[in-house]
């Protein structure tokens, strides 16, 4: 058996807007109302009905699989629907929900901001407005005062790089801009916001463990002998990953965010590394692809087949995941895999992805990476942003008509791993020989 360390945290992840439903005070809800923004004309509507109370039965399900942790989001737009005005009903709701995790023996990991912002924030320019860091810090401090004694682990922002890319460079989400300048400004504002939120949570609860969930994508040159392909892969690695880490670890803005401009308040503002990892991408130089700043992603054939299930899927490379986790040792911080997951297909891909990627985590741990926990994305199928309800990432299948849940093969496999605190030989033989 491939055993995991004692006290390893096993969980699944969700985000407020993707599961709650009726979340109608935020910018994403507004954006959903315009036809064409969400695949198949879907909209979050009731989603998985957590706002209606179904979080209780879903936390029971997490517990039934033997898990001991769960990552959830709280919604800024519910808690502070108008600037400075806190909603008592929303406070009570989240208190009950986070307590509900504790009662079931699930260690809460609480995300403060997962892509969605209140309408009043959007009206003032959202993340393009430098004031955002002040607004988010005030929200974070109040949230940590309201719920601080219930949660040790806090995640400030989810995937600031993906958010900035999708909204300001790729032109796909919300602001739908294709503007490299705006993209860089937003990245800088999110770094400042993260730093301010980190300090805010610590003021309210000094012993809290605070980090952010970084989307780590591994970029490799499509043709390793091509200097241009290598350059493009390095650039993507720098813009998408390194530049943020340098700011948050060392307190300076490195190219292309700045000319090593000092940002002292950001220095050392993570107690752990939150790692979201899904896949690897080959990068090729492509002069015609201005949207992606002259780089193009290359996918293998298996992925092209999978695009049917999830647009934007990259190459499935557990070895790249393992090597990434080992490289992250340089930061000298404990790692929590805050997201890793895959969609349900007509084959056993989801279970295979789970076992092969957990095997990679296990190898990384044996290679010296200090990984303390793993959260599968997601506990149950939910509202997948602009992809709507098509991709099904859950351990449980959600029937959106009846709100019935059914355990999937991947859920059964996860339960076995969680209960054994390791990957049994039987599972390795079957899915990751
Ligand atoms: C991540 C997001 C998460 C979900 C998964 C599939 O980038 O953080 O909300 O959409 O992808």
Short mmCIF file of C-alpha atoms and ligand atoms in Angstrom, two decimals:
data_model
loop_
_atom_site.label_atom_id
_atom_site.label_comp_id
_atom_site.label_asym_id
_atom_site.label_seq_id
_atom_site.Cartn_x
_atom_site.Cartn_y
_atom_site.Cartn_z
CA UNK A 1 0.00 0.00 0.00
CA UNK A 2 1.08 3.55 -0.68
CA UNK A 3 0.49 5.04 2.77
CA UNK A 4 -0.08 8.71 3.55
CA UNK A 5 1.24 10.49 6.66
CA UNK A 6 -0.64 10.23 9.95
CA UNK A 7 -3.29 12.95 10.41
CA UNK A 8 -3.43 13.65 6.68
CA UNK A 9 -6.48 15.76 5.81
CA UNK A 10 -8.83 14.17 3.31
CA UNK A 11 -11.59 16.31 1.88
CA UNK A 12 -13.40 17.74 -1.10
CA UNK A 13 -13.81 21.36 -2.20
CA UNK A 14 -16.74 23.55 -3.15
CA UNK A 15 -17.31 27.28 -3.76
CA UNK A 16 -20.27 29.29 -2.51
CA UNK A 17 -21.72 30.38 -5.85
CA UNK A 18 -21.34 26.95 -7.44
CA UNK A 19 -23.44 25.08 -4.87
CA UNK A 20 -25.65 27.51 -2.94
CA UNK A 21 -28.19 28.75 -5.46
CA UNK A 22 -30.31 31.94 -5.20
CA UNK A 23 -27.10 33.89 -4.86
CA UNK A 24 -28.50 36.93 -6.56
CA UNK A 25 -26.53 39.84 -5.10
CA UNK A 26 -23.28 39.19 -6.90
CA UNK A 27 -21.78 40.10 -10.27
CA UNK A 28 -21.76 36.55 -11.60
CA UNK A 29 -25.51 36.18 -11.08
CA UNK A 30 -26.08 39.37 -13.07
CA UNK A 31 -23.77 38.19 -15.79
CA UNK A 32 -25.58 34.83 -16.05
CA UNK A 33 -28.80 36.57 -16.97
CA UNK A 34 -27.48 37.51 -20.43
CA UNK A 35 -28.04 34.74 -22.98
CA UNK A 36 -24.82 33.42 -24.48
CA UNK A 37 -22.70 33.87 -21.38
CA UNK A 38 -23.29 30.39 -19.98
CA UNK A 39 -23.19 27.21 -22.05
CA UNK A 40 -26.63 25.81 -22.96
CA UNK A 41 -28.31 28.85 -21.46
CA UNK A 42 -27.76 27.42 -17.97
CA UNK A 43 -27.80 29.61 -14.90
CA UNK A 44 -26.92 28.90 -11.28
CA UNK A 45 -30.57 29.28 -10.12
CA UNK A 46 -30.87 26.86 -7.17
CA UNK A 47 -27.62 25.07 -8.07
CA UNK A 48 -27.24 22.32 -5.40
CA UNK A 49 -29.61 24.11 -3.05
CA UNK A 50 -27.19 24.63 -0.16
CA UNK A 51 -28.87 27.96 0.59
CA UNK A 52 -32.07 25.93 0.93
CA UNK A 53 -30.34 23.76 3.55
CA UNK A 54 -29.02 20.82 1.56
CA UNK A 55 -25.48 21.45 2.80
CA UNK A 56 -26.48 19.39 5.82
CA UNK A 57 -27.13 16.19 3.90
CA UNK A 58 -24.09 16.81 1.68
CA UNK A 59 -21.81 17.21 4.73
CA UNK A 60 -23.30 13.93 5.99
CA UNK A 61 -22.25 12.41 2.68
CA UNK A 62 -18.71 13.72 3.07
CA UNK A 63 -18.62 12.20 6.52
CA UNK A 64 -20.04 8.93 5.22
CA UNK A 65 -17.03 8.60 2.92
CA UNK A 66 -14.77 8.90 5.96
CA UNK A 67 -13.37 12.36 5.18
CA UNK A 68 -12.00 14.59 7.92
CA UNK A 69 -11.92 17.98 6.15
CA UNK A 70 -13.96 20.07 3.71
CA UNK A 71 -13.21 23.25 1.78
CA UNK A 72 -16.18 25.62 1.46
CA UNK A 73 -16.69 29.20 0.39
CA UNK A 74 -18.55 32.02 2.08
CA UNK A 75 -20.21 34.63 -0.12
CA UNK A 76 -19.12 38.25 0.25
CA UNK A 77 -22.27 39.49 -1.54
CA UNK A 78 -24.53 37.77 0.99
CA UNK A 79 -22.58 38.92 4.03
CA UNK A 80 -22.08 42.52 2.89
CA UNK A 81 -24.76 43.18 0.25
CA UNK A 82 -24.18 46.94 0.58
CA UNK A 83 -20.87 48.44 1.58
CA UNK A 84 -20.47 48.37 5.35
CA UNK A 85 -23.88 46.72 5.93
CA UNK A 86 -23.70 43.20 7.23
CA UNK A 87 -26.57 40.81 6.82
CA UNK A 88 -27.42 39.01 10.06
CA UNK A 89 -29.23 36.16 8.32
CA UNK A 90 -26.17 35.37 6.20
CA UNK A 91 -23.90 35.53 9.25
CA UNK A 92 -26.16 33.05 11.06
CA UNK A 93 -26.27 30.80 7.99
CA UNK A 94 -22.49 30.53 7.70
CA UNK A 95 -22.02 30.13 11.45
CA UNK A 96 -24.33 27.16 11.35
CA UNK A 97 -22.67 25.76 8.28
CA UNK A 98 -19.11 26.01 9.58
CA UNK A 99 -20.24 24.60 12.93
CA UNK A 100 -21.94 21.85 10.94
CA UNK A 101 -18.54 20.86 9.55
CA UNK A 102 -16.97 20.78 13.01
CA UNK A 103 -19.83 18.69 14.40
CA UNK A 104 -19.19 16.10 11.71
CA UNK A 105 -15.45 16.00 12.35
CA UNK A 106 -14.68 17.85 9.10
CA UNK A 107 -11.89 20.43 9.46
CA UNK A 108 -13.15 23.60 7.73
CA UNK A 109 -11.07 25.35 5.08
CA UNK A 110 -12.91 28.61 4.41
CA UNK A 111 -12.50 30.53 1.16
CA UNK A 112 -13.31 34.23 1.46
CA UNK A 113 -13.43 35.10 -2.23
CA UNK A 114 -14.01 32.59 -5.01
CA UNK A 115 -14.47 34.62 -8.24
CA UNK A 116 -17.70 36.40 -7.22
CA UNK A 117 -18.05 39.94 -5.85
CA UNK A 118 -21.01 41.98 -4.57
CA UNK A 119 -22.81 44.18 -7.09
CA UNK A 120 -21.62 47.33 -5.32
CA UNK A 121 -18.02 46.24 -5.91
CA UNK A 122 -18.64 45.48 -9.58
CA UNK A 123 -20.30 48.86 -10.06
CA UNK A 124 -17.09 50.50 -8.86
CA UNK A 125 -14.85 48.65 -11.29
CA UNK A 126 -14.24 45.46 -9.33
CA UNK A 127 -10.64 44.31 -9.36
CA UNK A 128 -9.58 47.13 -11.67
CA UNK A 129 -10.22 49.55 -8.82
CA UNK A 130 -7.21 49.72 -6.44
CA UNK A 131 -9.67 50.28 -3.57
CA UNK A 132 -10.59 46.60 -3.80
CA UNK A 133 -7.83 45.64 -1.37
CA UNK A 134 -9.31 47.92 1.31
CA UNK A 135 -12.83 46.58 0.73
CA UNK A 136 -11.68 42.98 0.82
CA UNK A 137 -9.59 43.52 3.93
CA UNK A 138 -12.56 45.02 5.79
CA UNK A 139 -14.70 42.09 4.72
CA UNK A 140 -12.03 39.55 5.66
CA UNK A 141 -11.47 41.04 9.10
CA UNK A 142 -15.16 41.10 9.92
CA UNK A 143 -15.61 37.54 8.63
CA UNK A 144 -12.68 36.33 10.70
CA UNK A 145 -14.21 38.02 13.78
CA UNK A 146 -17.63 36.46 13.12
CA UNK A 147 -16.38 32.94 12.36
CA UNK A 148 -12.79 32.99 13.60
CA UNK A 149 -13.18 30.60 16.50
CA UNK A 150 -14.81 28.05 14.19
CA UNK A 151 -12.11 27.87 11.52
CA UNK A 152 -8.33 27.65 11.69
CA UNK A 153 -7.68 27.51 7.94
CA UNK A 154 -8.51 30.47 5.71
CA UNK A 155 -8.09 30.97 1.97
CA UNK A 156 -8.14 34.62 0.94
CA UNK A 157 -8.60 34.41 -2.83
CA UNK A 158 -9.17 31.57 -5.24
CA UNK A 159 -6.95 31.46 -8.32
CA UNK A 160 -6.26 35.17 -8.87
CA UNK A 161 -4.30 34.24 -12.00
CA UNK A 162 -7.18 32.33 -13.59
CA UNK A 163 -9.62 35.08 -12.66
CA UNK A 164 -7.45 37.84 -14.16
CA UNK A 165 -6.77 35.78 -17.26
CA UNK A 166 -10.38 34.76 -17.93
CA UNK A 167 -11.84 38.22 -17.26
CA UNK A 168 -9.18 40.60 -18.59
CA UNK A 169 -7.03 38.76 -21.13
CA UNK A 170 -9.00 35.90 -22.65
CA UNK A 171 -12.17 38.00 -22.63
CA UNK A 172 -14.34 35.09 -21.49
CA UNK A 173 -15.72 35.97 -18.02
CA UNK A 174 -17.46 39.03 -16.52
CA UNK A 175 -15.54 42.11 -17.75
CA UNK A 176 -14.75 40.19 -20.97
CA UNK A 177 -11.72 42.31 -21.81
CA UNK A 178 -8.75 41.40 -23.96
CA UNK A 179 -6.34 43.89 -22.54
CA UNK A 180 -2.87 42.92 -21.33
CA UNK A 181 -2.53 46.19 -19.39
CA UNK A 182 -5.78 45.60 -17.52
CA UNK A 183 -4.73 42.00 -16.87
CA UNK A 184 -1.50 43.13 -15.21
CA UNK A 185 -3.26 45.85 -13.20
CA UNK A 186 -5.79 43.34 -11.93
CA UNK A 187 -3.04 40.88 -10.98
CA UNK A 188 -1.30 43.58 -8.98
CA UNK A 189 -4.56 44.57 -7.27
CA UNK A 190 -5.26 40.95 -6.37
CA UNK A 191 -1.79 40.57 -4.83
CA UNK A 192 -2.33 43.71 -2.74
CA UNK A 193 -5.81 42.47 -1.81
CA UNK A 194 -4.46 39.10 -0.75
CA UNK A 195 -1.79 40.71 1.42
CA UNK A 196 -4.32 43.04 3.06
CA UNK A 197 -6.70 40.12 3.68
CA UNK A 198 -3.91 38.03 5.18
CA UNK A 199 -3.10 40.73 7.73
CA UNK A 200 -6.81 41.36 8.37
CA UNK A 201 -7.54 37.71 9.23
CA UNK A 202 -4.45 37.60 11.47
CA UNK A 203 -5.63 40.70 13.35
CA UNK A 204 -8.88 38.95 14.16
CA UNK A 205 -7.34 35.56 14.85
CA UNK A 206 -3.56 35.63 15.22
CA UNK A 207 -3.15 31.85 15.17
CA UNK A 208 -5.20 31.35 11.98
CA UNK A 209 -3.44 29.58 9.12
CA UNK A 210 -3.91 31.75 6.06
CA UNK A 211 -3.03 31.18 2.43
CA UNK A 212 -4.52 31.48 -1.03
CA UNK A 213 -5.41 28.87 -3.64
CA UNK A 214 -3.01 29.22 -6.52
CA UNK A 215 -3.80 27.59 -9.83
CA UNK A 216 -0.55 25.87 -10.77
CA UNK A 217 -0.39 24.96 -14.40
CA UNK A 218 2.73 23.31 -15.71
CA UNK A 219 3.84 24.82 -19.03
CA UNK A 220 6.41 22.94 -21.08
CA UNK A 221 7.79 23.81 -24.53
CA UNK A 222 5.98 21.91 -27.25
CA UNK A 223 9.25 21.48 -29.11
CA UNK A 224 12.00 21.47 -26.47
CA UNK A 225 14.57 22.27 -29.18
CA UNK A 226 12.77 25.42 -30.29
CA UNK A 227 14.10 28.52 -28.47
CA UNK A 228 10.82 30.34 -29.16
CA UNK A 229 8.71 27.55 -27.70
CA UNK A 230 10.99 27.49 -24.67
CA UNK A 231 10.72 31.26 -24.31
CA UNK A 232 6.93 31.15 -24.45
CA UNK A 233 6.70 28.32 -21.90
CA UNK A 234 8.99 30.28 -19.57
CA UNK A 235 6.99 33.46 -20.03
CA UNK A 236 3.75 31.70 -19.19
CA UNK A 237 5.31 30.10 -16.13
CA UNK A 238 6.53 33.52 -15.02
CA UNK A 239 3.34 35.49 -15.67
CA UNK A 240 0.94 32.81 -14.46
CA UNK A 241 2.88 31.53 -11.45
CA UNK A 242 6.28 32.84 -10.52
CA UNK A 243 5.47 36.57 -10.50
CA UNK A 244 2.71 36.06 -7.91
CA UNK A 245 4.86 33.82 -5.74
CA UNK A 246 7.76 36.30 -5.81
CA UNK A 247 5.43 39.08 -4.68
CA UNK A 248 3.90 37.06 -1.87
CA UNK A 249 7.05 35.32 -0.68
CA UNK A 250 9.63 38.06 -1.18
CA UNK A 251 7.55 41.25 -1.22
CA UNK A 252 8.57 42.56 -4.61
CA UNK A 253 6.88 42.88 -7.99
CA UNK A 254 9.06 41.14 -10.58
CA UNK A 255 8.62 41.38 -14.34
CA UNK A 256 6.11 41.75 -15.93
CA UNK A 257 4.31 43.10 -12.83
CA UNK A 258 7.04 45.60 -11.99
CA UNK A 259 10.77 46.27 -12.05
CA UNK A 260 11.41 44.51 -8.76
CA UNK A 261 9.24 47.20 -7.21
CA UNK A 262 9.14 46.66 -3.42
CA UNK A 263 5.79 45.58 -1.97
CA UNK A 264 6.80 44.98 1.64
CA UNK A 265 3.27 44.42 2.95
CA UNK A 266 2.97 41.33 0.76
CA UNK A 267 6.11 39.66 2.01
CA UNK A 268 5.56 36.33 3.76
CA UNK A 269 1.78 36.52 3.52
CA UNK A 270 1.08 32.81 3.31
CA UNK A 271 1.33 30.22 6.05
CA UNK A 272 0.77 27.36 3.64
CA UNK A 273 0.74 26.86 -0.10
CA UNK A 274 -2.74 26.21 -1.44
CA UNK A 275 -2.23 24.24 -4.64
CA UNK A 276 -4.93 23.85 -7.25
CA UNK A 277 -3.65 21.56 -9.97
CA UNK A 278 -5.47 20.07 -12.93
CA UNK A 279 -3.16 19.56 -15.90
CA UNK A 280 -0.08 20.31 -17.98
CA UNK A 281 0.07 22.31 -21.20
CA UNK A 282 2.55 22.25 -24.05
CA UNK A 283 3.24 25.76 -25.22
CA UNK A 284 4.18 26.72 -28.77
CA UNK A 285 5.13 30.09 -30.21
CA UNK A 286 2.34 31.34 -32.48
CA UNK A 287 2.62 34.78 -33.99
CA UNK A 288 -1.06 34.81 -34.95
CA UNK A 289 -2.35 34.21 -31.43
CA UNK A 290 -2.39 37.76 -30.09
CA UNK A 291 -5.03 36.96 -27.48
CA UNK A 292 -2.61 34.69 -25.67
CA UNK A 293 0.35 36.96 -26.27
CA UNK A 294 1.85 34.87 -29.09
CA UNK A 295 1.59 31.49 -27.45
CA UNK A 296 -0.67 28.57 -28.20
CA UNK A 297 -1.44 25.48 -26.13
CA UNK A 298 -1.04 22.04 -27.63
CA UNK A 299 -3.08 19.12 -26.40
CA UNK A 300 -2.73 15.41 -26.97
CA UNK A 301 -5.46 13.42 -28.69
CA UNK A 302 -6.95 12.01 -25.52
CA UNK A 303 -7.56 15.55 -24.35
CA UNK A 304 -9.23 16.52 -27.62
CA UNK A 305 -11.70 13.76 -26.94
CA UNK A 306 -12.25 15.09 -23.43
CA UNK A 307 -12.88 18.64 -24.63
CA UNK A 308 -16.33 17.31 -25.33
CA UNK A 309 -16.79 17.16 -21.56
CA UNK A 310 -14.80 20.15 -20.45
CA UNK A 311 -13.55 22.98 -22.65
CA UNK A 312 -10.04 24.00 -21.77
CA UNK A 313 -8.84 20.66 -20.44
CA UNK A 314 -5.08 20.22 -20.69
CA UNK A 315 -2.80 17.19 -20.85
CA UNK A 316 -3.20 14.63 -18.08
CA UNK A 317 0.23 14.36 -16.55
CA UNK A 318 0.45 13.12 -12.96
CA UNK A 319 4.26 13.14 -13.29
CA UNK A 320 4.16 16.90 -13.88
CA UNK A 321 2.05 17.23 -10.70
CA UNK A 322 4.58 15.19 -8.70
CA UNK A 323 7.54 17.20 -10.01
CA UNK A 324 5.74 20.48 -9.31
CA UNK A 325 5.08 19.50 -5.69
CA UNK A 326 8.71 18.56 -5.26
CA UNK A 327 9.85 21.89 -6.79
CA UNK A 328 7.63 23.76 -4.32
CA UNK A 329 9.93 22.56 -1.50
CA UNK A 330 11.96 25.74 -2.10
CA UNK A 331 9.21 27.75 -0.38
CA UNK A 332 9.56 25.78 2.81
CA UNK A 333 5.85 25.85 3.62
CA UNK A 334 3.37 23.03 4.19
CA UNK A 335 1.22 22.29 1.15
CA UNK A 336 -2.50 21.64 0.97
CA UNK A 337 -3.86 20.48 -2.37
CA UNK A 338 -6.84 22.81 -2.30
CA UNK A 339 -8.22 21.48 -5.62
CA UNK A 340 -7.53 18.59 -7.94
CA UNK A 341 -10.19 16.84 -9.95
CA UNK A 342 -11.67 15.65 -13.15
CA UNK A 343 -14.99 15.25 -14.91
CA UNK A 344 -17.18 12.19 -15.18
CA UNK A 345 -16.93 10.56 -18.61
CA UNK A 346 -18.36 7.48 -20.25
CA UNK A 347 -15.30 5.54 -19.04
CA UNK A 348 -13.56 5.29 -15.65
CA UNK A 349 -11.52 8.45 -16.30
CA UNK A 350 -12.54 10.17 -13.09
CA UNK A 351 -11.48 7.30 -10.83
CA UNK A 352 -8.30 6.81 -12.86
CA UNK A 353 -7.44 10.50 -12.59
CA UNK A 354 -7.99 10.34 -8.82
CA UNK A 355 -5.75 7.33 -8.25
CA UNK A 356 -2.97 8.38 -10.63
CA UNK A 357 -2.84 11.90 -9.18
CA UNK A 358 -2.91 10.71 -5.57
CA UNK A 359 -0.11 8.33 -6.43
CA UNK A 360 1.80 11.37 -7.70
CA UNK A 361 1.12 13.17 -4.40
CA UNK A 362 2.35 10.11 -2.53
CA UNK A 363 5.56 10.03 -4.60
CA UNK A 364 6.08 13.75 -3.97
CA UNK A 365 5.72 13.19 -0.21
CA UNK A 366 8.31 10.44 -0.40
CA UNK A 367 10.46 12.91 -2.36
CA UNK A 368 10.32 15.34 0.57
CA UNK A 369 7.30 17.54 -0.25
CA UNK A 370 5.38 18.40 2.92
CA UNK A 371 1.82 17.79 1.73
CA UNK A 372 -0.64 17.79 4.63
CA UNK A 373 -3.99 17.49 2.92
CA UNK A 374 -5.91 16.86 -0.29
CA UNK A 375 -9.26 18.25 -1.48
CA UNK A 376 -10.90 16.69 -4.49
CA UNK A 377 -12.80 19.09 -6.74
CA UNK A 378 -15.67 18.60 -6.05
CA UNK A 379 -17.88 16.90 -3.44
CA UNK A 380 -20.80 16.88 -5.86
CA UNK A 381 -21.52 18.03 -9.41
CA UNK A 382 -22.22 21.75 -9.40
CA UNK A 383 -22.52 24.94 -11.44
CA UNK A 384 -19.28 25.15 -13.42
CA UNK A 385 -19.05 28.89 -14.20
CA UNK A 386 -19.39 29.64 -17.92
CA UNK A 387 -19.59 25.91 -18.66
CA UNK A 388 -22.85 25.63 -16.75
CA UNK A 389 -23.97 22.17 -15.65
CA UNK A 390 -22.22 20.19 -18.41
CA UNK A 391 -18.96 19.22 -16.68
CA UNK A 392 -19.56 16.88 -13.76
CA UNK A 393 -16.64 17.02 -11.32
CA UNK A 394 -18.42 15.53 -8.28
CA UNK A 395 -17.76 12.43 -6.22
CA UNK A 396 -21.55 12.42 -6.10
CA UNK A 397 -23.73 12.89 -9.15
CA UNK A 398 -26.28 15.67 -8.82
CA UNK A 399 -29.63 15.33 -10.52
CA UNK A 400 -30.56 18.99 -10.93
CA UNK A 401 -34.25 18.24 -11.49
CA UNK A 402 -34.83 16.27 -8.31
CA UNK A 403 -31.76 17.28 -6.24
CA UNK A 404 -31.00 13.57 -5.79
CA UNK A 405 -27.35 12.60 -5.26
CA UNK A 406 -25.79 9.32 -6.31
CA UNK A 407 -22.34 8.12 -5.35
CA UNK A 408 -20.08 7.63 -8.38
CA UNK A 409 -17.27 5.18 -8.96
CA UNK A 410 -14.74 7.93 -8.13
CA UNK A 411 -16.53 8.46 -4.80
CA UNK A 412 -16.33 4.74 -3.99
CA UNK A 413 -12.64 4.72 -4.82
CA UNK A 414 -12.02 7.86 -2.76
CA UNK A 415 -13.73 6.30 0.25
CA UNK A 416 -11.41 3.28 0.05
CA UNK A 417 -8.35 5.53 -0.07
CA UNK A 418 -9.54 7.78 2.75
CA UNK A 419 -10.40 4.85 5.01
CA UNK A 420 -7.07 3.13 4.36
CA UNK A 421 -5.19 6.45 4.57
CA UNK A 422 -3.41 5.17 1.52
CA UNK A 423 -3.76 3.68 -1.95
CA UNK A 424 -4.31 -0.04 -1.67
CA UNK A 425 -2.44 -2.41 -4.00
CA UNK A 426 -5.76 -3.38 -5.55
CA UNK A 427 -6.46 0.22 -6.59
CA UNK A 428 -2.94 0.77 -7.86
CA UNK A 429 -3.14 -2.38 -9.98
CA UNK A 430 -6.49 -1.43 -11.41
CA UNK A 431 -5.99 2.29 -12.10
CA UNK A 432 -2.31 3.16 -11.91
CA UNK A 433 -0.20 0.11 -12.77
C1 LIG B 1 -11.05 25.77 -10.77
C2 LIG B 1 -12.02 26.63 -9.95
C3 LIG B 1 -13.21 25.84 -9.44
C4 LIG B 1 -13.75 24.92 -10.51
C5 LIG B 1 -12.66 24.05 -11.07
C6 LIG B 1 -13.12 23.05 -12.08
O1 LIG B 1 -10.28 26.58 -11.58
O2 LIG B 1 -11.35 27.17 -8.84
O3 LIG B 1 -14.17 26.76 -8.98
O4 LIG B 1 -14.34 25.68 -11.50
O5 LIG B 1 -11.66 24.86 -11.63
#
